[in-house]
mmCIF file of C-alpha atoms and ligand atoms in Angstrom:
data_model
loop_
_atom_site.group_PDB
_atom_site.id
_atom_site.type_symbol
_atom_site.label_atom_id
_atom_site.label_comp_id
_atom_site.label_asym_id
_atom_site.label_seq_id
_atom_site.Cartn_x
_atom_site.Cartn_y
_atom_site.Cartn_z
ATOM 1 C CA UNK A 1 0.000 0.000 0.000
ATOM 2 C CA UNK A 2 1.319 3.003 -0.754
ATOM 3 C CA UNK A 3 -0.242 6.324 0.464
ATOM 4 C CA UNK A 4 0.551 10.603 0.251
ATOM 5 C CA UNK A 5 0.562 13.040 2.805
ATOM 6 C CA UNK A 6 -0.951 15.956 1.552
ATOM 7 C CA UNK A 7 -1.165 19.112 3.899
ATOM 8 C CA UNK A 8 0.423 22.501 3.971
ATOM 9 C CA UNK A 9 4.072 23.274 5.897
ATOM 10 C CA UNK A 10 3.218 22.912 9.725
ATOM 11 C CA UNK A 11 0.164 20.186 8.983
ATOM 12 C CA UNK A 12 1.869 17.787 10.655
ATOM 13 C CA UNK A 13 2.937 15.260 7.876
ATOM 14 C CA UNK A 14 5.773 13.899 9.836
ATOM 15 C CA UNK A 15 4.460 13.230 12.772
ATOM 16 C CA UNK A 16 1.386 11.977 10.921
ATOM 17 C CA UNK A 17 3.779 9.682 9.029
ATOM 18 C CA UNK A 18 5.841 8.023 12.025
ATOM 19 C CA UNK A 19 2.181 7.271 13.869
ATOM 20 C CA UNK A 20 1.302 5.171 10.029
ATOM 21 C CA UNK A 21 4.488 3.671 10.030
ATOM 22 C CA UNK A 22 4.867 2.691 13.847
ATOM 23 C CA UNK A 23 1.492 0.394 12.914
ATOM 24 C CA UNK A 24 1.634 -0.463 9.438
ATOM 25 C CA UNK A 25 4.884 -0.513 8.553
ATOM 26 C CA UNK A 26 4.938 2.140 5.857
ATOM 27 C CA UNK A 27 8.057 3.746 4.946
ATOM 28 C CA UNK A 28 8.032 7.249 5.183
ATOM 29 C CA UNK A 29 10.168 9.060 2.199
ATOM 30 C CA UNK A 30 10.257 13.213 2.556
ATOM 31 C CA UNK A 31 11.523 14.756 -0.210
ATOM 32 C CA UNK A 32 12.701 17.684 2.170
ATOM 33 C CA UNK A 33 14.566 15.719 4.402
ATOM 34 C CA UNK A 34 16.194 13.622 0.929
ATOM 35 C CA UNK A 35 17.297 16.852 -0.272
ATOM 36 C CA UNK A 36 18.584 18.074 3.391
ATOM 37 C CA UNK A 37 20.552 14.785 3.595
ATOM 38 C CA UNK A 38 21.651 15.578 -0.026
ATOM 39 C CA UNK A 39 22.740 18.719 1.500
ATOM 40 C CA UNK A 40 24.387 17.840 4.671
ATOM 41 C CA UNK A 41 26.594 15.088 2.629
ATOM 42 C CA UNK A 42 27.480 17.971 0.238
ATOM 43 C CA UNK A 43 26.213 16.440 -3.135
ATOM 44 C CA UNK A 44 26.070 18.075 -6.187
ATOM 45 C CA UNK A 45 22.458 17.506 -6.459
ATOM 46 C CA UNK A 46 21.368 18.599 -2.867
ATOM 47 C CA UNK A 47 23.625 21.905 -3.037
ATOM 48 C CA UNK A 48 21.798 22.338 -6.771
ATOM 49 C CA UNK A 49 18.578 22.144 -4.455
ATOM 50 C CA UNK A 50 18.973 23.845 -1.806
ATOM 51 C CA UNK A 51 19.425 27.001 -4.010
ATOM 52 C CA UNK A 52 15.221 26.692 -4.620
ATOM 53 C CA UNK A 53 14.642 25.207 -0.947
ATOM 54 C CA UNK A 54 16.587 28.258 0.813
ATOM 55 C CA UNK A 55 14.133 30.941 -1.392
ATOM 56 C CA UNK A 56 11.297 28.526 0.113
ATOM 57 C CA UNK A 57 10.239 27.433 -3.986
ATOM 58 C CA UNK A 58 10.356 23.712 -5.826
ATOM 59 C CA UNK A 59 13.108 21.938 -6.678
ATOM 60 C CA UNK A 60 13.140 21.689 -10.511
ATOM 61 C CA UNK A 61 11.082 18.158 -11.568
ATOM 62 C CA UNK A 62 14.043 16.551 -12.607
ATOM 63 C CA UNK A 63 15.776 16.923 -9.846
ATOM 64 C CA UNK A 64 13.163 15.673 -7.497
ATOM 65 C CA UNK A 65 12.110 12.756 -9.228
ATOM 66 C CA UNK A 66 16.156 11.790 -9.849
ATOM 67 C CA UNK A 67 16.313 11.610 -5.939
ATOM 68 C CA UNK A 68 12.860 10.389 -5.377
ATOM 69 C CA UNK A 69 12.917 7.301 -7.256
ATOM 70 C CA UNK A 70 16.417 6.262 -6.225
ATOM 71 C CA UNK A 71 15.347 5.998 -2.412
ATOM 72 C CA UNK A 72 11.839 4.613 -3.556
ATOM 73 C CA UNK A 73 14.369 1.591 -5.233
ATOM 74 C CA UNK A 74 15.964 0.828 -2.291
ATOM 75 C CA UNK A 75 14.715 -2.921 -0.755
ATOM 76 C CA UNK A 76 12.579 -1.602 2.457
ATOM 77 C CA UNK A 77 10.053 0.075 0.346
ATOM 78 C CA UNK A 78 8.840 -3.340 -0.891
ATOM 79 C CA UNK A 79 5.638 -3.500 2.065
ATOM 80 C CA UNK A 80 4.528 0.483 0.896
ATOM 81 C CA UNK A 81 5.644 4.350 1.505
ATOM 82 C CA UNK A 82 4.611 6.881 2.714
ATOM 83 C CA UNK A 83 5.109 10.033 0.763
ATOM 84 C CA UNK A 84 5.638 13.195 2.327
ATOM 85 C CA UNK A 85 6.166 16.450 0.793
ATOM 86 C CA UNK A 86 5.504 14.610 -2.740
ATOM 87 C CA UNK A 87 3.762 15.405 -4.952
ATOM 88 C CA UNK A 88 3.505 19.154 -4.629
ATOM 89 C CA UNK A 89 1.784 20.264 -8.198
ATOM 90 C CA UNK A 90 0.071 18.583 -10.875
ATOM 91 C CA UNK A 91 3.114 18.148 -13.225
ATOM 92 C CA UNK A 92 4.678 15.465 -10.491
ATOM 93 C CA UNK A 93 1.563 13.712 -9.525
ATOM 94 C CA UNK A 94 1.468 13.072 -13.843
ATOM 95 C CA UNK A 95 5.579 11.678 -13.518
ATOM 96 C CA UNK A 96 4.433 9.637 -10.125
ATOM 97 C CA UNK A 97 1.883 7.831 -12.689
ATOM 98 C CA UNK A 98 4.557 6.206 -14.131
ATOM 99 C CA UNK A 99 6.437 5.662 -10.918
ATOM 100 C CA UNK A 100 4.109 4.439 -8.099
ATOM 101 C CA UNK A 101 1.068 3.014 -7.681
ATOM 102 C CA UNK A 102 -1.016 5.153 -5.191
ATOM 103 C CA UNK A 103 -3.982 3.625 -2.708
ATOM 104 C CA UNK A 104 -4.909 6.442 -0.828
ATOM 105 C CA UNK A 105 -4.553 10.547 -0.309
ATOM 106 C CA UNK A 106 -4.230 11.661 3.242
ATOM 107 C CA UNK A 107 -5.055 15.665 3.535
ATOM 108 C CA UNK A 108 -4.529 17.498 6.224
ATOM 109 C CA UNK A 109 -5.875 20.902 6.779
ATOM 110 C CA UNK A 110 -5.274 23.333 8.650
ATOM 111 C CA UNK A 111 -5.475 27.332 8.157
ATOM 112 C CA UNK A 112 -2.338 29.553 7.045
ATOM 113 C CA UNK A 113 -2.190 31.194 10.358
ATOM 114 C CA UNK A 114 -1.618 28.239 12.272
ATOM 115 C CA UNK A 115 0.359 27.002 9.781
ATOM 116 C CA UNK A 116 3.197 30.141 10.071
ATOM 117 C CA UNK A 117 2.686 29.685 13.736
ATOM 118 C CA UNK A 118 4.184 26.173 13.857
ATOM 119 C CA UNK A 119 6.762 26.879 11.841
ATOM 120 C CA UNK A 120 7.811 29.474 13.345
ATOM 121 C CA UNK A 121 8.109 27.464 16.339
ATOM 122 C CA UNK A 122 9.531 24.533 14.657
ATOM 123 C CA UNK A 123 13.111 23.472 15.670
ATOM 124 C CA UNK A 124 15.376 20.633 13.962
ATOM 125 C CA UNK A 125 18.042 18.697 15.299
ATOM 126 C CA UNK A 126 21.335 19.508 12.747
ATOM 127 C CA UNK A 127 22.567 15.823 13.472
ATOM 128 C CA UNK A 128 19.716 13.598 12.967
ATOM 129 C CA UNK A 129 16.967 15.617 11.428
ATOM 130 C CA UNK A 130 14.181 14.836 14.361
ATOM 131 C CA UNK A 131 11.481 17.704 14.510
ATOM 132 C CA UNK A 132 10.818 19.414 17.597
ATOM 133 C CA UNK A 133 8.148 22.093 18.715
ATOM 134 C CA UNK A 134 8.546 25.050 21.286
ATOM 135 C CA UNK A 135 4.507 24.670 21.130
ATOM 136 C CA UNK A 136 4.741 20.928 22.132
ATOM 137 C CA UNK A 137 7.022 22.288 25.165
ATOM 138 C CA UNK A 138 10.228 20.582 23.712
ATOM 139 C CA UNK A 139 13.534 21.476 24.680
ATOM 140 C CA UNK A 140 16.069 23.200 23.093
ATOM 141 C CA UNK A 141 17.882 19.593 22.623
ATOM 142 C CA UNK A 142 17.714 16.684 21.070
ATOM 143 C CA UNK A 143 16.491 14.019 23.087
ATOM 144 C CA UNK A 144 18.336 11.170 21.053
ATOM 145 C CA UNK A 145 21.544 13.235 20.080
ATOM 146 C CA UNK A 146 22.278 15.307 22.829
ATOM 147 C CA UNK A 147 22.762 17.976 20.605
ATOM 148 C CA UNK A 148 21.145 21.974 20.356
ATOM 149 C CA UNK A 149 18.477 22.253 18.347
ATOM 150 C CA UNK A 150 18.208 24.961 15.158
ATOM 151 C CA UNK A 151 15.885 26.517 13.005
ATOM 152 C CA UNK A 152 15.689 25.260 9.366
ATOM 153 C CA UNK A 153 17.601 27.705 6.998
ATOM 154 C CA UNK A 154 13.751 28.558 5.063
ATOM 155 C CA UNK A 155 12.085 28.996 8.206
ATOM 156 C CA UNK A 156 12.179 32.236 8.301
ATOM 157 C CA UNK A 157 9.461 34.893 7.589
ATOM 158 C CA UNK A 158 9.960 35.428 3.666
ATOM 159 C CA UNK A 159 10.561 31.944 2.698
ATOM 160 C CA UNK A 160 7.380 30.556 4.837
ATOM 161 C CA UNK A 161 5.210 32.962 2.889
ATOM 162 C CA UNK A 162 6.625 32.077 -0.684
ATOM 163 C CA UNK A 163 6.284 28.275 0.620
ATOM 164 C CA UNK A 164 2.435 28.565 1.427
ATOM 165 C CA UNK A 165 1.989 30.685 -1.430
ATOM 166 C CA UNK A 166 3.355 27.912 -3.777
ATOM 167 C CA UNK A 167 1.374 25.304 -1.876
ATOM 168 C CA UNK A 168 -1.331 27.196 -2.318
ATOM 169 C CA UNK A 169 -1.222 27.754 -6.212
ATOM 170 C CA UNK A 170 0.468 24.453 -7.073
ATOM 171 C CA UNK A 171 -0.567 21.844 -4.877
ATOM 172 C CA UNK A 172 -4.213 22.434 -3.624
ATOM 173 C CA UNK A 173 -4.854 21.508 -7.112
ATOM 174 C CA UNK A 174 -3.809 17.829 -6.123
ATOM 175 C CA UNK A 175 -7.071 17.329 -3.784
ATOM 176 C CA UNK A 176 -8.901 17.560 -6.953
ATOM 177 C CA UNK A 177 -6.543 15.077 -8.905
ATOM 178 C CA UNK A 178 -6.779 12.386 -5.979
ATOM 179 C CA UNK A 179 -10.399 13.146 -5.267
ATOM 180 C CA UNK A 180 -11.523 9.364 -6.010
ATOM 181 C CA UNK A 181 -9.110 8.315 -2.852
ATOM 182 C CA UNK A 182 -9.387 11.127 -0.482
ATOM 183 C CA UNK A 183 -9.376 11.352 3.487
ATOM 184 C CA UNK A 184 -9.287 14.960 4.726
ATOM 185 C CA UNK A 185 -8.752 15.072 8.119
ATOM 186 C CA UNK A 186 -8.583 18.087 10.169
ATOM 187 C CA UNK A 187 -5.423 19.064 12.032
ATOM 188 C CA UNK A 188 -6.273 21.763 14.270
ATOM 189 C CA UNK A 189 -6.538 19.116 17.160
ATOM 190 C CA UNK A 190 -3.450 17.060 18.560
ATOM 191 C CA UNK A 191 -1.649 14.260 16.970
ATOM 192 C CA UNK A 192 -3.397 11.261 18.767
ATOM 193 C CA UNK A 193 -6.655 13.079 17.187
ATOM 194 C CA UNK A 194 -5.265 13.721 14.067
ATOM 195 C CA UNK A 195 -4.191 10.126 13.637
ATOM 196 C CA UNK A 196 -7.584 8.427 15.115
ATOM 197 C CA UNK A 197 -9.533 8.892 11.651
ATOM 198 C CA UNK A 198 -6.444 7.854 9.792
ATOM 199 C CA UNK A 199 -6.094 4.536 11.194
ATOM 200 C CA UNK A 200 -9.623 3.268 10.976
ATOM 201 C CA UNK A 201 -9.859 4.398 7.052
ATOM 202 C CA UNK A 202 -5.963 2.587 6.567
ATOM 203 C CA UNK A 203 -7.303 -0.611 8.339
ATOM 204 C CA UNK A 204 -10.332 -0.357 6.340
ATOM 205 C CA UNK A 205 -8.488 -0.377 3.304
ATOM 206 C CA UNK A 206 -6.890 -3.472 4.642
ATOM 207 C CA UNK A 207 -3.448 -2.499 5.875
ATOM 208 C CA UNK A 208 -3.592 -3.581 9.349
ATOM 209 C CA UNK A 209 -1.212 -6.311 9.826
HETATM 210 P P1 ADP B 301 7.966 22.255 3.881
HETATM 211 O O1 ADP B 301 6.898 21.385 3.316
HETATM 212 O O2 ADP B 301 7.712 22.663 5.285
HETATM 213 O O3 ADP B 301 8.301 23.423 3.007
HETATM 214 P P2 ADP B 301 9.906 20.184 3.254
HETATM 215 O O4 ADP B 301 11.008 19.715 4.119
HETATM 216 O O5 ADP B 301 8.870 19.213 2.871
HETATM 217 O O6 ADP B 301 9.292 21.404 4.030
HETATM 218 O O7 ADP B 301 10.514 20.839 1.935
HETATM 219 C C1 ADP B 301 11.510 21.837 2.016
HETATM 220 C C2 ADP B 301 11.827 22.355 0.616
HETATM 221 O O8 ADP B 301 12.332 21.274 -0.186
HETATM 222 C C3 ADP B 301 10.662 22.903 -0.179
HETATM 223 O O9 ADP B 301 10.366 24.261 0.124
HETATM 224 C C4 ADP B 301 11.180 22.738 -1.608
HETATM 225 O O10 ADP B 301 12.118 23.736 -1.934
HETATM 226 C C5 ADP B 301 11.921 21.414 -1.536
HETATM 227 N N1 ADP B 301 11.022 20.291 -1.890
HETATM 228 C C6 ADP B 301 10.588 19.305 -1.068
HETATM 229 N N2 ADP B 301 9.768 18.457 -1.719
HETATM 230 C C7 ADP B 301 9.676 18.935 -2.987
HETATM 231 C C8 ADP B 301 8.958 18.539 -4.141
HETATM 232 N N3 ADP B 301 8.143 17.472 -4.143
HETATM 233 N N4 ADP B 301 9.107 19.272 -5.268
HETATM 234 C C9 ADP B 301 9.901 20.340 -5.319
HETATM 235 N N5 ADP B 301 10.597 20.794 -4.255
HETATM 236 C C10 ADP B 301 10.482 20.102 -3.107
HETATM 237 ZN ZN1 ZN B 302 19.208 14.280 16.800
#
């Protein structure tokens, strides 16, 4: 089974995604975080990226599918994924066609006010990538590291508006697209709440192992 995360910035994809993993044993692939490993190992291809990411705008297409599909190849994908942060706009759902088979559409919504607010009080661990949230009370390390926590490079005020304007304009469209396999769940509540609907449509669809 292989599902999408749909949802503006500060929706709560990831956490979403480690809740569907910890019980069906999806793999969750971010684009973001592929390109900020990309970066961190100081490939050609992230540091290409990161040029878009840093201005809060998408990666060019070929780009993202290059490093999509090679993690997508690797062998623990076999039982599903769960994509996060792909696709963002029409033109990549069309490529994914060819790529992946998708079950269901997971979207979350939740309004561009709360949105800026968590990610303005979203903090990252450098080392290990783990999300953290001065809203969730979380410190300002990280608990599996050790080490101090940072903001991410586009969350700052102008790139978070460019990045919900371009969700906006180019990936709204997808709820359309996917509209024949759609869960829209509300995120405005916490993440046990958020995930409650989610499971009993995933085990309906006969994921539950
Ligand atoms: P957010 O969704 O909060 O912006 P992500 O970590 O998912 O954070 O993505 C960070 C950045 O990485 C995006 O602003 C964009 O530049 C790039 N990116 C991630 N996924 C894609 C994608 N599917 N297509 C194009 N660019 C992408
Ligand atoms: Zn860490």
């Amino acid at each position: 089974m292989n599902i999408i995360l749909l949802g503006a910035q500060g929706s709560g994809k990831g956490t979403l995604a480690k809740r569907i993993k910890a019980d069906f044993g999806l793999v969750p692939i971010s684009t973001g975080d592929l390109f900020r490993q990309s970066i961190a190992n100081g490939q050609p291809l992230g540091l290409e990226a990161k040029k878009y990411m840093d201005r809060g705008e998408l990666v060019p297409l070929d780009l993202t599918l290059k490093i999509l599909t090679e993690r997508i190849k690797l062998g623990d994908c076999a039982k599903g994924v769960i994509l996060d942060g792909f696709p963002r706009s029409i033109e990549q759902a069309e490529a994914l066609k060819k790529v992946l088979k998708i079950d269901s559409v997971i979207c979350l919504e939740l309004s561009k006010e709360q949105c800026m607010e968590r990610m303005l009080a979203r903090r990252i661990c450098p080392k290990c990538g783990a999300t953290y949230s001065t809203l969730l009370g979380d410190g300002d390390t990280c608990t599996k590291c050790g080490v101090s926590l940072v903001r991410r490079d586009d969350d700052n005020p102008d790139a978070i508006k460019t990045r919900l304007e371009v969700y906006e304009k180019m990936t709204t469209p997808l709820i359309n697209f996917y509209s024949d396999r759609l869960l829209k769940v509300s995120a405005d509540v916490s993440p046990e709440e958020v995930y409650k609907p989610v499971k009993d449509f995933l085990s309906k669809l006969g994921g539950k192992k």
